[in-house]
Amino acid sequence: MSRIPSRNETGFPLAPVGSSDASVVTGPLPGMMVINTGDPLEVLPAEAREKVADLHRRRADVTTLYRSVFEDEQMLRAEIFKHEVRIAELMEPRGQGGFGLDDSAPQVVAEQKRLAQKRSDLARLLTLKEARSSDGRRLGELLRSIEQAIAGRPAGTVGKMVEIDPPSFKGDLIDAIAGKQRRGRELRADLARIRCAPHPSAARKAAMVEQVAGWVEQGRPDAAASIEHGAPITWPLANCRFDVHNAGPGAIAFGQLVDVVAFMAWWDRQGMIERLSAELDAVADDDAALSDEERREQEAQTLADLLAVEREECRLVEIAQMQGLPADFRADADPRAILQIEWGPAPEPREDAGEAGIVRHIGQ
């Protein structure tokens, strides 16, 4: 393939416009590339792409219906205004250009009935408008979540369908969906507990001892210069930031002071360790503590259980939709559960795919 001799600011040759290499754009550092992989949905299997397309169609339909409701709302508001003006005209004194009628007059009563009906119609329409607006927002969040999941998937992977058998349940289908959602909330609560669990005091004491050892070395005074050059003994300094109160608002200054923490560690290492150990013991909760390994294992297991529950929930939602029942995907549902996919290794490019195929494979 012929290449033009010009180079960009990083020294890399530029590929001809329209060539397969033109999809690779060199960045400010060698090895950084922006890859044009075409339609992001290409990494999804056909069945999953159809589900995304169906969500797009539904969102377009909801948008169209919302606009129709908005137009009807404006018409109703205009009619309500006309009725209000007509009632005010009928009840206006004759000397001020009105008809001087009271509330019991047939004309006023008829207009008030029409006004009440229009206001009732408007309230119903506003409820419908809010429902469609909420549905549109939820579908938009679902589509954005899917886009983010595709963009953030593990490198070199594509979506593969996962076969999910219809979950068994007793009673009403909507109740079964609610049960799965309730189980999902329980698992998310477990996940929050795992992530917020305290650390074992023994592990933190070991880390504290290492931290104090570092402070000891950092706080050691410079006595060698005194021996070798007759200079005074100097102490390690720490960079400090100061707020200046006798100047304009937001004024700050920078300076250096003796590193007191490092000095105290050097001065009484064991005493600092004992005092810090006592502080750790005072706030420790070893009964609820999790080690780093336990935390990783429990988090991974809970996330796997949560994904399995959401897959079942989304499968039940699909069954309910086929039966015409009022069920839909949650806006915060896992996109893998909605599309019933998992991320797997991308297939190797064909031998005749050329450089463009290799780049596309890397991008996947």
Coordinates of C-alpha atoms in Angstrom, one line a residue:
M1 CA 0.0 0.0 0.0
S2 CA 1.5 3.4 -1.0
R3 CA 1.9 6.0 1.7
I4 CA 2.5 9.7 1.5
P5 CA 5.8 10.9 2.9
S6 CA 4.3 13.6 5.2
R7 CA 4.3 13.0 9.0
N8 CA 2.3 14.3 11.9
E9 CA 3.5 16.2 14.9
T10 CA 4.5 12.9 16.7
G11 CA 6.6 11.7 13.8
F12 CA 4.3 9.0 12.5
P13 CA 3.6 8.8 8.8
L14 CA 0.1 9.8 7.7
A15 CA -2.0 7.2 5.8
P16 CA -3.9 8.2 2.7
V17 CA -7.4 9.4 3.2
G18 CA -9.9 6.7 2.6
S19 CA -7.4 3.8 3.2
S20 CA -7.9 1.1 5.8
D21 CA -5.1 2.7 7.8
A22 CA -6.9 6.0 8.0
S23 CA -9.1 4.7 10.8
V24 CA -6.0 4.6 13.0
V25 CA -5.2 8.1 14.4
T26 CA -2.0 8.5 16.3
G27 CA -2.3 10.3 19.6
P28 CA 0.2 12.4 21.5
L29 CA 2.0 9.3 22.8
P30 CA 3.2 6.3 20.7
G31 CA 0.7 3.4 21.0
M32 CA -2.3 5.6 21.6
M33 CA -4.9 5.0 18.9
V34 CA -8.5 6.2 18.2
I35 CA -10.1 3.3 16.4
N36 CA -13.1 3.7 14.1
T37 CA -15.1 0.5 14.6
G38 CA -18.3 1.6 12.8
D39 CA -21.7 0.9 14.4
P40 CA -21.1 0.1 18.1
L41 CA -24.1 -2.4 17.9
E42 CA -22.0 -4.6 15.6
V43 CA -20.5 -6.2 18.8
L44 CA -24.0 -7.5 19.7
P45 CA -25.6 -10.6 18.2
A46 CA -28.5 -10.1 15.9
E47 CA -31.2 -11.0 18.5
A48 CA -29.8 -8.4 20.9
R49 CA -29.5 -5.8 18.2
E50 CA -33.2 -6.3 17.4
K51 CA -34.0 -5.7 21.1
V52 CA -32.1 -2.4 21.0
A53 CA -33.9 -1.5 17.8
D54 CA -37.3 -2.3 19.5
L55 CA -36.4 0.0 22.4
H56 CA -35.5 2.8 19.9
R57 CA -38.9 2.3 18.1
R58 CA -40.8 2.4 21.4
R59 CA -39.0 5.6 22.4
A60 CA -39.8 7.2 19.1
D61 CA -43.5 6.2 19.5
V62 CA -43.6 7.6 23.0
T63 CA -42.1 10.8 21.8
T64 CA -44.7 11.1 19.1
L65 CA -47.5 10.5 21.5
Y66 CA -46.0 13.0 24.0
R67 CA -46.0 15.7 21.3
S68 CA -49.6 14.9 20.4
V69 CA -50.6 15.2 24.1
F70 CA -48.8 18.5 24.3
E71 CA -50.8 19.9 21.4
D72 CA -54.0 18.7 23.0
E73 CA -53.0 20.3 26.3
Q74 CA -52.4 23.7 24.6
M75 CA -55.8 23.5 22.9
L76 CA -57.5 22.7 26.3
R77 CA -55.7 25.5 28.0
A78 CA -57.0 27.9 25.3
E79 CA -60.5 26.7 25.7
I80 CA -60.4 27.0 29.5
F81 CA -59.2 30.5 29.1
K82 CA -62.1 31.3 26.8
H83 CA -64.6 29.9 29.3
E84 CA -63.1 31.9 32.1
V85 CA -63.3 35.0 30.0
R86 CA -66.9 34.3 29.1
I87 CA -67.9 33.7 32.8
A88 CA -66.2 37.0 33.8
E89 CA -68.0 38.8 31.0
L90 CA -71.4 37.4 32.0
M91 CA -70.9 38.4 35.6
E92 CA -69.4 41.8 34.9
P93 CA -71.8 44.7 35.9
R94 CA -73.8 46.2 33.1
G95 CA -72.2 49.6 33.6
Q96 CA -68.8 48.1 33.0
G97 CA -69.7 46.4 29.7
G98 CA -70.9 43.1 31.2
F99 CA -74.3 41.3 31.5
G100 CA -74.7 41.7 35.3
L101 CA -75.6 38.0 35.9
D102 CA -75.0 36.1 39.1
D103 CA -73.8 32.5 39.8
S104 CA -77.3 31.1 39.5
A105 CA -78.0 32.4 36.0
P106 CA -78.4 29.6 33.5
Q107 CA -75.8 31.0 31.1
V108 CA -73.2 31.2 34.0
V109 CA -74.1 27.7 35.2
A110 CA -73.7 26.3 31.7
E111 CA -70.3 28.0 31.2
Q112 CA -69.1 26.7 34.6
K113 CA -70.1 23.2 33.8
R114 CA -68.1 23.4 30.5
L115 CA -65.2 24.9 32.4
A116 CA -65.2 22.2 35.0
Q117 CA -65.3 19.5 32.3
K118 CA -62.4 21.1 30.4
R119 CA -60.4 21.3 33.6
S120 CA -61.1 17.7 34.3
D121 CA -60.0 16.8 30.8
L122 CA -56.8 18.8 31.3
A123 CA -56.0 17.0 34.6
R124 CA -56.5 13.6 32.9
L125 CA -54.3 14.8 30.0
L126 CA -51.6 16.0 32.3
T127 CA -51.5 12.7 34.1
L128 CA -51.2 10.9 30.7
K129 CA -48.5 13.4 29.7
E130 CA -46.5 12.8 32.8
A131 CA -46.8 9.0 32.4
R132 CA -45.5 9.2 28.8
S133 CA -42.7 11.6 29.8
S134 CA -41.6 9.2 32.5
D135 CA -41.8 6.3 30.1
G136 CA -39.7 8.3 27.6
R137 CA -37.1 9.1 30.2
R138 CA -36.9 5.5 31.3
L139 CA -36.4 4.3 27.7
G140 CA -33.7 6.9 27.2
E141 CA -31.9 5.8 30.3
L142 CA -32.1 2.2 29.2
L143 CA -30.6 3.1 25.8
R144 CA -27.8 5.2 27.4
S145 CA -27.1 2.3 29.8
I146 CA -26.7 -0.1 26.9
E147 CA -24.4 2.3 25.0
Q148 CA -22.3 2.7 28.1
A149 CA -22.1 -1.0 28.6
I150 CA -21.0 -1.5 25.1
A151 CA -18.3 1.2 25.4
G152 CA -17.1 -0.1 28.7
R153 CA -17.1 -3.8 27.9
P154 CA -13.8 -5.8 28.4
A155 CA -11.3 -5.2 25.5
G156 CA -11.4 -7.8 22.8
T157 CA -14.9 -9.1 23.6
V158 CA -18.3 -9.2 21.8
G159 CA -21.8 -10.0 23.0
K160 CA -23.1 -13.6 23.0
M161 CA -26.6 -14.7 23.7
V162 CA -27.4 -16.5 26.9
E163 CA -30.2 -19.0 26.9
I164 CA -32.5 -18.3 29.9
D165 CA -35.3 -20.7 30.6
P166 CA -38.5 -19.1 31.8
P167 CA -38.2 -19.0 35.7
S168 CA -40.8 -21.1 37.5
F169 CA -43.2 -19.1 39.7
K170 CA -46.5 -19.5 41.5
G171 CA -49.4 -17.2 41.3
D172 CA -49.5 -13.9 39.3
L173 CA -46.8 -13.1 36.8
I174 CA -46.6 -9.4 37.9
D175 CA -46.2 -10.6 41.5
A176 CA -43.4 -12.9 40.3
I177 CA -41.6 -9.9 38.7
A178 CA -42.0 -7.9 41.9
G179 CA -40.5 -10.9 43.9
K180 CA -37.4 -10.9 41.6
Q181 CA -37.1 -7.1 42.0
R182 CA -37.4 -7.5 45.8
R183 CA -34.6 -10.2 45.7
G184 CA -32.5 -7.8 43.6
R185 CA -32.9 -5.1 46.2
E186 CA -31.8 -7.5 48.9
L187 CA -28.7 -8.5 46.9
R188 CA -27.8 -4.8 46.3
A189 CA -28.1 -4.2 50.1
D190 CA -25.8 -7.1 50.7
L191 CA -23.4 -5.7 48.1
A192 CA -23.4 -2.3 49.9
R193 CA -22.7 -4.1 53.2
I194 CA -19.8 -6.0 51.8
R195 CA -18.3 -2.9 50.2
C196 CA -18.7 -0.9 53.5
A197 CA -17.6 -3.7 55.8
P198 CA -14.7 -2.7 58.1
H199 CA -11.2 -4.1 57.8
P200 CA -9.7 -6.5 60.3
S201 CA -7.8 -4.6 63.0
A202 CA -4.8 -7.0 62.7
A203 CA -4.4 -6.2 59.0
R204 CA -4.6 -2.5 59.7
K205 CA -2.1 -2.7 62.6
A206 CA 0.4 -4.4 60.3
A207 CA -0.1 -1.6 57.7
M208 CA 0.2 0.9 60.5
V209 CA 3.6 -0.5 61.6
E210 CA 4.9 -0.3 58.0
Q211 CA 3.6 3.3 57.8
V212 CA 5.4 4.2 61.1
A213 CA 8.6 2.6 59.7
G214 CA 8.4 4.9 56.7
W215 CA 7.9 7.9 59.0
V216 CA 10.9 6.9 61.1
E217 CA 13.1 7.0 58.0
Q218 CA 11.5 10.2 56.8
G219 CA 12.0 11.9 60.2
R220 CA 15.6 10.9 60.8
P221 CA 17.8 14.0 61.3
D222 CA 20.8 14.8 59.1
A223 CA 23.7 14.2 61.5
A224 CA 26.2 13.3 58.8
A225 CA 26.6 16.9 57.7
S226 CA 27.4 17.9 61.3
I227 CA 30.2 15.4 61.4
E228 CA 31.6 15.9 58.0
H229 CA 31.2 19.7 57.6
G230 CA 30.6 21.0 61.1
A231 CA 27.1 22.1 60.2
P232 CA 24.2 22.2 62.6
I233 CA 22.0 19.1 62.7
T234 CA 19.0 19.6 60.5
W235 CA 15.5 18.0 60.5
P236 CA 13.4 16.9 57.5
L237 CA 11.0 19.6 56.4
A238 CA 7.4 19.2 55.1
N239 CA 5.8 21.4 52.5
C240 CA 2.9 23.3 54.0
R241 CA 0.1 25.5 52.7
F242 CA -1.2 28.5 54.7
D243 CA -4.2 30.7 54.4
V244 CA -3.3 34.4 54.5
H245 CA -6.0 36.3 56.5
N246 CA -4.5 39.8 56.2
A247 CA -4.7 39.8 52.4
G248 CA -7.4 39.6 49.9
P249 CA -10.0 36.7 50.0
G250 CA -8.5 33.4 48.9
A251 CA -4.9 34.4 49.4
I252 CA -2.6 31.5 50.2
A253 CA 1.1 31.0 50.9
F254 CA 3.4 28.1 50.9
G255 CA 6.3 27.3 53.2
Q256 CA 8.2 24.5 55.0
L257 CA 8.1 23.4 58.6
V258 CA 9.7 20.5 60.5
D259 CA 7.7 17.3 59.8
V260 CA 6.3 16.8 63.3
V261 CA 4.7 13.4 62.6
A262 CA 7.9 12.0 61.1
F263 CA 10.0 13.5 64.0
M264 CA 7.7 11.9 66.6
A265 CA 7.9 8.5 64.9
W266 CA 11.7 8.7 64.9
W267 CA 11.8 10.0 68.5
D268 CA 9.6 7.2 69.9
R269 CA 8.8 4.6 67.3
Q270 CA 7.5 1.9 69.7
G271 CA 5.4 4.5 71.7
M272 CA 3.7 5.7 68.5
I273 CA 2.9 2.1 67.5
E274 CA 1.4 1.3 70.9
R275 CA -0.7 4.5 70.9
L276 CA -1.9 4.0 67.4
S277 CA -2.7 0.3 68.1
A278 CA -4.9 1.5 71.0
E279 CA -6.7 3.9 68.7
L280 CA -7.3 1.1 66.2
D281 CA -8.6 -1.2 68.9
A282 CA -11.0 1.5 70.1
V283 CA -12.8 1.6 66.7
A284 CA -12.3 -1.9 65.5
D285 CA -15.3 -4.2 64.6
D286 CA -13.6 -7.5 63.9
D287 CA -16.9 -9.4 64.1
A288 CA -18.2 -7.6 60.9
A289 CA -14.8 -7.2 59.3
L290 CA -13.7 -8.7 56.0
S291 CA -10.3 -9.2 54.7
D292 CA -9.4 -8.0 51.2
E293 CA -9.7 -11.5 49.8
E294 CA -13.0 -12.2 51.5
R295 CA -14.3 -8.9 50.3
R296 CA -13.4 -9.7 46.7
E297 CA -14.9 -13.2 46.8
Q298 CA -18.1 -12.1 48.4
E299 CA -18.5 -9.2 46.1
A300 CA -17.9 -11.3 43.0
Q301 CA -20.5 -13.9 44.2
T302 CA -23.1 -11.3 45.1
L303 CA -22.6 -9.6 41.7
A304 CA -23.1 -13.0 40.0
D305 CA -26.2 -13.7 42.0
L306 CA -27.6 -10.3 41.2
L307 CA -27.0 -10.7 37.5
A308 CA -28.7 -14.1 37.6
V309 CA -31.8 -12.6 39.4
E310 CA -32.0 -9.7 36.9
R311 CA -31.8 -12.1 34.0
E312 CA -34.8 -14.0 35.4
E313 CA -36.6 -10.7 36.1
C314 CA -36.1 -9.5 32.5
R315 CA -37.2 -12.8 31.1
L316 CA -40.4 -12.6 33.1
V317 CA -40.9 -9.0 31.9
E318 CA -40.6 -10.3 28.3
I319 CA -43.2 -13.0 29.0
A320 CA -45.5 -10.4 30.5
Q321 CA -45.1 -8.1 27.6
M322 CA -46.0 -10.9 25.2
Q323 CA -49.2 -11.4 27.2
G324 CA -50.0 -7.7 27.1
L325 CA -49.5 -7.2 30.9
P326 CA -48.2 -3.8 32.2
A327 CA -44.6 -4.7 32.8
D328 CA -41.4 -3.2 31.6
F329 CA -37.6 -3.2 32.2
R330 CA -36.3 -1.1 35.1
A331 CA -34.2 1.9 34.0
D332 CA -31.3 0.7 36.2
A333 CA -31.4 -2.9 35.1
D334 CA -28.2 -4.5 33.9
P335 CA -28.0 -4.2 30.1
R336 CA -26.6 -7.8 30.0
A337 CA -29.9 -8.9 31.6
I338 CA -32.1 -6.8 29.3
L339 CA -30.3 -8.1 26.2
Q340 CA -29.7 -11.6 27.6
I341 CA -26.0 -11.5 26.6
E342 CA -22.6 -12.0 28.1
W343 CA -19.3 -10.7 26.9
G344 CA -17.1 -13.3 25.3
P345 CA -13.8 -13.3 23.3
A346 CA -14.2 -11.8 19.8
P347 CA -13.6 -14.1 16.9
E348 CA -10.3 -13.9 15.2
P349 CA -10.3 -11.9 12.0
R350 CA -10.3 -13.8 8.7
E351 CA -6.9 -14.2 6.9
D352 CA -8.1 -12.1 4.0
A353 CA -9.4 -9.3 6.3
G354 CA -6.3 -7.2 5.9
E355 CA -5.1 -4.4 8.2
A356 CA -8.6 -3.0 8.5
G357 CA -9.9 -6.3 9.9
I358 CA -7.1 -6.5 12.4
V359 CA -7.7 -3.0 13.6
R360 CA -11.4 -3.7 13.9
H361 CA -10.7 -6.8 15.9
I362 CA -8.5 -4.8 18.3
G363 CA -11.3 -2.3 18.7
Q364 CA -13.7 -5.0 19.5

